[in-house]
Amino acid sequence: MATAKIYPDALVILNKWYDEGHYITFFTSRLEEHREVTEVWLKENGLKYHGLLMGKPRGGNYHWVDNHIVRATRFDGKFTELIDKEVTIQVFKP
């Protein structure tokens, strides 16, 4: 973990979003016991962020429940500019 290489363009794109006022939170499957090494890595690589959530379920079938709109950005192998895309989401019945 401590020697992982940062993805190309990640620093520029994520810090740009931070500077534009986006609230940056990393959501990772790493265990709480790996928090310190993760925070050190983020700092050493110069990433600006507001929060770090540990213990994301593995396998991708999880739900984030909130009373506000949550904007999720899925990393798909390359950091580029975001585009708008219409998708279907599940919401609770009124």
Short mmCIF file of N, CA and C in Angstrom, two decimals:
data_model
loop_
_atom_site.label_atom_id
_atom_site.label_comp_id
_atom_site.label_asym_id
_atom_site.label_seq_id
_atom_site.Cartn_x
_atom_site.Cartn_y
_atom_site.Cartn_z
N MET A 1 0.81 -1.19 0.00
CA MET A 1 0.00 0.00 0.00
C MET A 1 0.85 1.26 0.00
N ALA A 2 1.84 1.29 0.84
CA ALA A 2 2.65 2.50 0.99
C ALA A 2 3.46 2.81 -0.26
N THR A 3 3.69 1.80 -1.10
CA THR A 3 4.51 2.01 -2.29
C THR A 3 3.67 2.06 -3.57
N ALA A 4 2.37 2.08 -3.45
CA ALA A 4 1.50 2.13 -4.64
C ALA A 4 1.77 3.41 -5.42
N LYS A 5 1.70 3.31 -6.73
CA LYS A 5 1.89 4.48 -7.60
C LYS A 5 0.54 5.17 -7.80
N ILE A 6 0.58 6.49 -7.86
CA ILE A 6 -0.64 7.25 -8.09
C ILE A 6 -1.05 7.12 -9.56
N TYR A 7 -2.34 7.04 -9.82
CA TYR A 7 -2.83 6.95 -11.20
C TYR A 7 -2.49 8.23 -11.96
N PRO A 8 -2.12 8.08 -13.24
CA PRO A 8 -1.85 9.28 -14.04
C PRO A 8 -3.06 10.22 -14.02
N ASP A 9 -2.80 11.48 -13.90
CA ASP A 9 -3.80 12.56 -13.91
C ASP A 9 -4.64 12.64 -12.63
N ALA A 10 -4.54 11.68 -11.73
CA ALA A 10 -5.36 11.70 -10.51
C ALA A 10 -5.09 12.96 -9.69
N LEU A 11 -3.84 13.29 -9.48
CA LEU A 11 -3.49 14.44 -8.66
C LEU A 11 -4.06 15.73 -9.25
N VAL A 12 -3.88 15.92 -10.54
CA VAL A 12 -4.35 17.15 -11.19
C VAL A 12 -5.87 17.24 -11.14
N ILE A 13 -6.57 16.18 -11.53
CA ILE A 13 -8.04 16.20 -11.59
C ILE A 13 -8.65 16.33 -10.20
N LEU A 14 -8.23 15.50 -9.26
CA LEU A 14 -8.83 15.54 -7.92
C LEU A 14 -8.54 16.85 -7.19
N ASN A 15 -7.33 17.36 -7.30
CA ASN A 15 -7.02 18.63 -6.65
C ASN A 15 -7.75 19.79 -7.32
N LYS A 16 -7.98 19.69 -8.62
CA LYS A 16 -8.77 20.71 -9.33
C LYS A 16 -10.19 20.72 -8.79
N TRP A 17 -10.80 19.53 -8.65
CA TRP A 17 -12.15 19.47 -8.10
C TRP A 17 -12.19 20.06 -6.69
N TYR A 18 -11.21 19.72 -5.88
CA TYR A 18 -11.12 20.24 -4.51
C TYR A 18 -11.07 21.77 -4.54
N ASP A 19 -10.19 22.31 -5.39
CA ASP A 19 -10.03 23.77 -5.49
C ASP A 19 -11.29 24.45 -6.02
N GLU A 20 -12.09 23.73 -6.81
CA GLU A 20 -13.35 24.27 -7.34
C GLU A 20 -14.48 24.20 -6.31
N GLY A 21 -14.21 23.62 -5.15
CA GLY A 21 -15.21 23.56 -4.10
C GLY A 21 -15.92 22.23 -3.95
N HIS A 22 -15.51 21.22 -4.71
CA HIS A 22 -16.08 19.89 -4.54
C HIS A 22 -15.61 19.31 -3.21
N TYR A 23 -16.47 18.57 -2.56
CA TYR A 23 -16.13 17.91 -1.30
C TYR A 23 -15.59 16.53 -1.65
N ILE A 24 -14.31 16.31 -1.48
CA ILE A 24 -13.65 15.07 -1.90
C ILE A 24 -13.56 14.09 -0.74
N THR A 25 -14.16 12.92 -0.92
CA THR A 25 -14.09 11.85 0.07
C THR A 25 -13.67 10.56 -0.62
N PHE A 26 -12.65 9.93 -0.13
CA PHE A 26 -12.24 8.63 -0.65
C PHE A 26 -12.98 7.54 0.12
N PHE A 27 -13.54 6.59 -0.60
CA PHE A 27 -14.32 5.47 -0.06
C PHE A 27 -13.56 4.21 -0.44
N THR A 28 -12.91 3.57 0.52
CA THR A 28 -12.00 2.47 0.23
C THR A 28 -12.37 1.18 0.97
N SER A 29 -12.00 0.07 0.38
CA SER A 29 -12.21 -1.24 1.02
C SER A 29 -11.11 -1.55 2.04
N ARG A 30 -10.13 -0.69 2.13
CA ARG A 30 -9.07 -0.91 3.12
C ARG A 30 -9.67 -0.91 4.52
N LEU A 31 -9.10 -1.72 5.38
CA LEU A 31 -9.60 -1.81 6.76
C LEU A 31 -9.15 -0.62 7.59
N GLU A 32 -9.85 -0.37 8.68
CA GLU A 32 -9.53 0.75 9.57
C GLU A 32 -8.08 0.68 10.05
N GLU A 33 -7.55 -0.53 10.21
CA GLU A 33 -6.17 -0.68 10.67
C GLU A 33 -5.16 -0.14 9.65
N HIS A 34 -5.61 0.12 8.42
CA HIS A 34 -4.73 0.67 7.38
C HIS A 34 -4.92 2.17 7.19
N ARG A 35 -5.68 2.80 8.07
CA ARG A 35 -5.97 4.24 7.92
C ARG A 35 -4.68 5.08 7.92
N GLU A 36 -3.82 4.85 8.89
CA GLU A 36 -2.62 5.69 9.00
C GLU A 36 -1.75 5.62 7.75
N VAL A 37 -1.47 4.42 7.26
CA VAL A 37 -0.63 4.29 6.07
C VAL A 37 -1.33 4.92 4.86
N THR A 38 -2.65 4.83 4.81
CA THR A 38 -3.41 5.43 3.71
C THR A 38 -3.34 6.95 3.77
N GLU A 39 -3.52 7.52 4.97
CA GLU A 39 -3.45 8.97 5.13
C GLU A 39 -2.06 9.50 4.80
N VAL A 40 -1.03 8.77 5.21
CA VAL A 40 0.35 9.16 4.89
C VAL A 40 0.55 9.14 3.39
N TRP A 41 0.07 8.10 2.72
CA TRP A 41 0.21 7.98 1.26
C TRP A 41 -0.48 9.15 0.56
N LEU A 42 -1.71 9.46 0.98
CA LEU A 42 -2.44 10.57 0.36
C LEU A 42 -1.67 11.88 0.54
N LYS A 43 -1.14 12.11 1.73
CA LYS A 43 -0.39 13.34 2.00
C LYS A 43 0.90 13.38 1.19
N GLU A 44 1.66 12.28 1.19
CA GLU A 44 2.93 12.24 0.46
C GLU A 44 2.73 12.44 -1.04
N ASN A 45 1.57 12.02 -1.56
CA ASN A 45 1.29 12.17 -2.98
C ASN A 45 0.60 13.50 -3.30
N GLY A 46 0.36 14.33 -2.29
CA GLY A 46 -0.16 15.68 -2.50
C GLY A 46 -1.64 15.77 -2.81
N LEU A 47 -2.41 14.74 -2.46
CA LEU A 47 -3.85 14.76 -2.74
C LEU A 47 -4.59 15.56 -1.68
N LYS A 48 -5.43 16.48 -2.14
CA LYS A 48 -6.28 17.27 -1.24
C LYS A 48 -7.61 16.54 -1.08
N TYR A 49 -8.09 16.43 0.14
CA TYR A 49 -9.37 15.75 0.36
C TYR A 49 -9.95 16.17 1.69
N HIS A 50 -11.23 15.87 1.85
CA HIS A 50 -11.93 16.23 3.08
C HIS A 50 -12.18 15.02 3.98
N GLY A 51 -12.39 13.86 3.39
CA GLY A 51 -12.74 12.70 4.19
C GLY A 51 -12.21 11.41 3.62
N LEU A 52 -12.10 10.43 4.50
CA LEU A 52 -11.62 9.10 4.13
C LEU A 52 -12.49 8.09 4.85
N LEU A 53 -13.27 7.33 4.10
CA LEU A 53 -14.14 6.31 4.67
C LEU A 53 -13.53 4.94 4.43
N MET A 54 -13.26 4.24 5.50
CA MET A 54 -12.63 2.92 5.42
C MET A 54 -13.70 1.83 5.48
N GLY A 55 -13.35 0.64 5.02
CA GLY A 55 -14.21 -0.53 5.18
C GLY A 55 -15.35 -0.65 4.20
N LYS A 56 -15.20 -0.09 2.99
CA LYS A 56 -16.23 -0.25 1.97
C LYS A 56 -16.43 -1.73 1.70
N PRO A 57 -17.67 -2.18 1.60
CA PRO A 57 -17.90 -3.60 1.29
C PRO A 57 -17.24 -3.98 -0.04
N ARG A 58 -16.68 -5.15 -0.08
CA ARG A 58 -16.07 -5.64 -1.32
C ARG A 58 -17.14 -6.26 -2.19
N GLY A 59 -16.98 -6.17 -3.48
CA GLY A 59 -17.92 -6.78 -4.40
C GLY A 59 -18.87 -5.80 -5.06
N GLY A 60 -18.93 -4.60 -4.57
CA GLY A 60 -19.68 -3.56 -5.26
C GLY A 60 -21.18 -3.50 -5.03
N ASN A 61 -21.77 -4.45 -4.29
CA ASN A 61 -23.22 -4.43 -4.08
C ASN A 61 -23.51 -3.83 -2.71
N TYR A 62 -23.40 -2.51 -2.62
CA TYR A 62 -23.65 -1.83 -1.36
C TYR A 62 -24.53 -0.61 -1.64
N HIS A 63 -25.14 -0.10 -0.61
CA HIS A 63 -26.02 1.06 -0.73
C HIS A 63 -25.55 2.16 0.19
N TRP A 64 -25.50 3.36 -0.32
CA TRP A 64 -25.23 4.54 0.47
C TRP A 64 -26.58 5.19 0.71
N VAL A 65 -27.02 5.27 1.95
CA VAL A 65 -28.33 5.84 2.27
C VAL A 65 -28.10 7.21 2.90
N ASP A 66 -28.71 8.23 2.32
CA ASP A 66 -28.53 9.59 2.79
C ASP A 66 -29.80 10.37 2.51
N ASN A 67 -30.03 11.43 3.25
CA ASN A 67 -31.20 12.25 2.97
C ASN A 67 -30.88 13.41 2.03
N HIS A 68 -29.68 13.40 1.47
CA HIS A 68 -29.27 14.40 0.49
C HIS A 68 -28.82 13.67 -0.78
N ILE A 69 -28.76 14.41 -1.87
CA ILE A 69 -28.23 13.84 -3.11
C ILE A 69 -26.75 13.53 -2.89
N VAL A 70 -26.34 12.33 -3.27
CA VAL A 70 -24.94 11.93 -3.17
C VAL A 70 -24.41 11.79 -4.59
N ARG A 71 -23.36 12.50 -4.87
CA ARG A 71 -22.77 12.44 -6.20
C ARG A 71 -21.62 11.44 -6.15
N ALA A 72 -21.77 10.37 -6.88
CA ALA A 72 -20.72 9.35 -6.92
C ALA A 72 -20.00 9.42 -8.25
N THR A 73 -18.70 9.31 -8.21
CA THR A 73 -17.90 9.29 -9.42
C THR A 73 -17.19 7.95 -9.46
N ARG A 74 -17.51 7.16 -10.47
CA ARG A 74 -16.92 5.83 -10.57
C ARG A 74 -15.61 5.92 -11.34
N PHE A 75 -14.56 5.42 -10.72
CA PHE A 75 -13.27 5.39 -11.40
C PHE A 75 -13.25 4.20 -12.34
N ASP A 76 -12.97 4.46 -13.61
CA ASP A 76 -13.01 3.41 -14.63
C ASP A 76 -11.67 3.28 -15.33
N GLY A 77 -10.58 3.43 -14.58
CA GLY A 77 -9.26 3.18 -15.14
C GLY A 77 -8.49 4.40 -15.58
N LYS A 78 -9.16 5.57 -15.73
CA LYS A 78 -8.45 6.75 -16.20
C LYS A 78 -9.15 8.00 -15.67
N PHE A 79 -8.37 8.93 -15.15
CA PHE A 79 -8.92 10.20 -14.69
C PHE A 79 -8.98 11.15 -15.87
N THR A 80 -10.18 11.57 -16.22
CA THR A 80 -10.40 12.54 -17.28
C THR A 80 -11.44 13.53 -16.79
N GLU A 81 -11.80 14.48 -17.62
CA GLU A 81 -12.87 15.41 -17.27
C GLU A 81 -14.18 14.63 -17.17
N LEU A 82 -15.08 15.10 -16.30
CA LEU A 82 -16.38 14.46 -16.16
C LEU A 82 -17.31 14.90 -17.28
N ILE A 83 -18.18 13.99 -17.69
CA ILE A 83 -19.22 14.31 -18.67
C ILE A 83 -20.57 13.99 -18.04
N ASP A 84 -21.62 14.62 -18.54
CA ASP A 84 -22.96 14.30 -18.08
C ASP A 84 -23.46 13.08 -18.84
N LYS A 85 -24.11 12.17 -18.12
CA LYS A 85 -24.63 10.96 -18.71
C LYS A 85 -25.95 10.63 -18.02
N GLU A 86 -26.97 10.37 -18.79
CA GLU A 86 -28.26 10.02 -18.20
C GLU A 86 -28.26 8.53 -17.86
N VAL A 87 -28.62 8.25 -16.61
CA VAL A 87 -28.70 6.87 -16.15
C VAL A 87 -29.95 6.71 -15.30
N THR A 88 -30.34 5.49 -15.08
CA THR A 88 -31.47 5.20 -14.21
C THR A 88 -30.94 4.89 -12.82
N ILE A 89 -31.57 5.48 -11.81
CA ILE A 89 -31.19 5.19 -10.44
C ILE A 89 -32.40 4.68 -9.68
N GLN A 90 -32.15 3.97 -8.60
CA GLN A 90 -33.24 3.50 -7.75
C GLN A 90 -33.43 4.48 -6.60
N VAL A 91 -34.70 4.80 -6.33
CA VAL A 91 -35.05 5.66 -5.21
C VAL A 91 -36.19 5.02 -4.45
N PHE A 92 -36.42 5.46 -3.22
CA PHE A 92 -37.54 4.95 -2.44
C PHE A 92 -38.85 5.48 -3.00
N LYS A 93 -39.90 4.64 -2.97
CA LYS A 93 -41.22 5.09 -3.40
C LYS A 93 -41.66 6.25 -2.51
N PRO A 94 -42.35 7.24 -3.10
CA PRO A 94 -42.85 8.35 -2.27
C PRO A 94 -43.97 7.89 -1.34
#
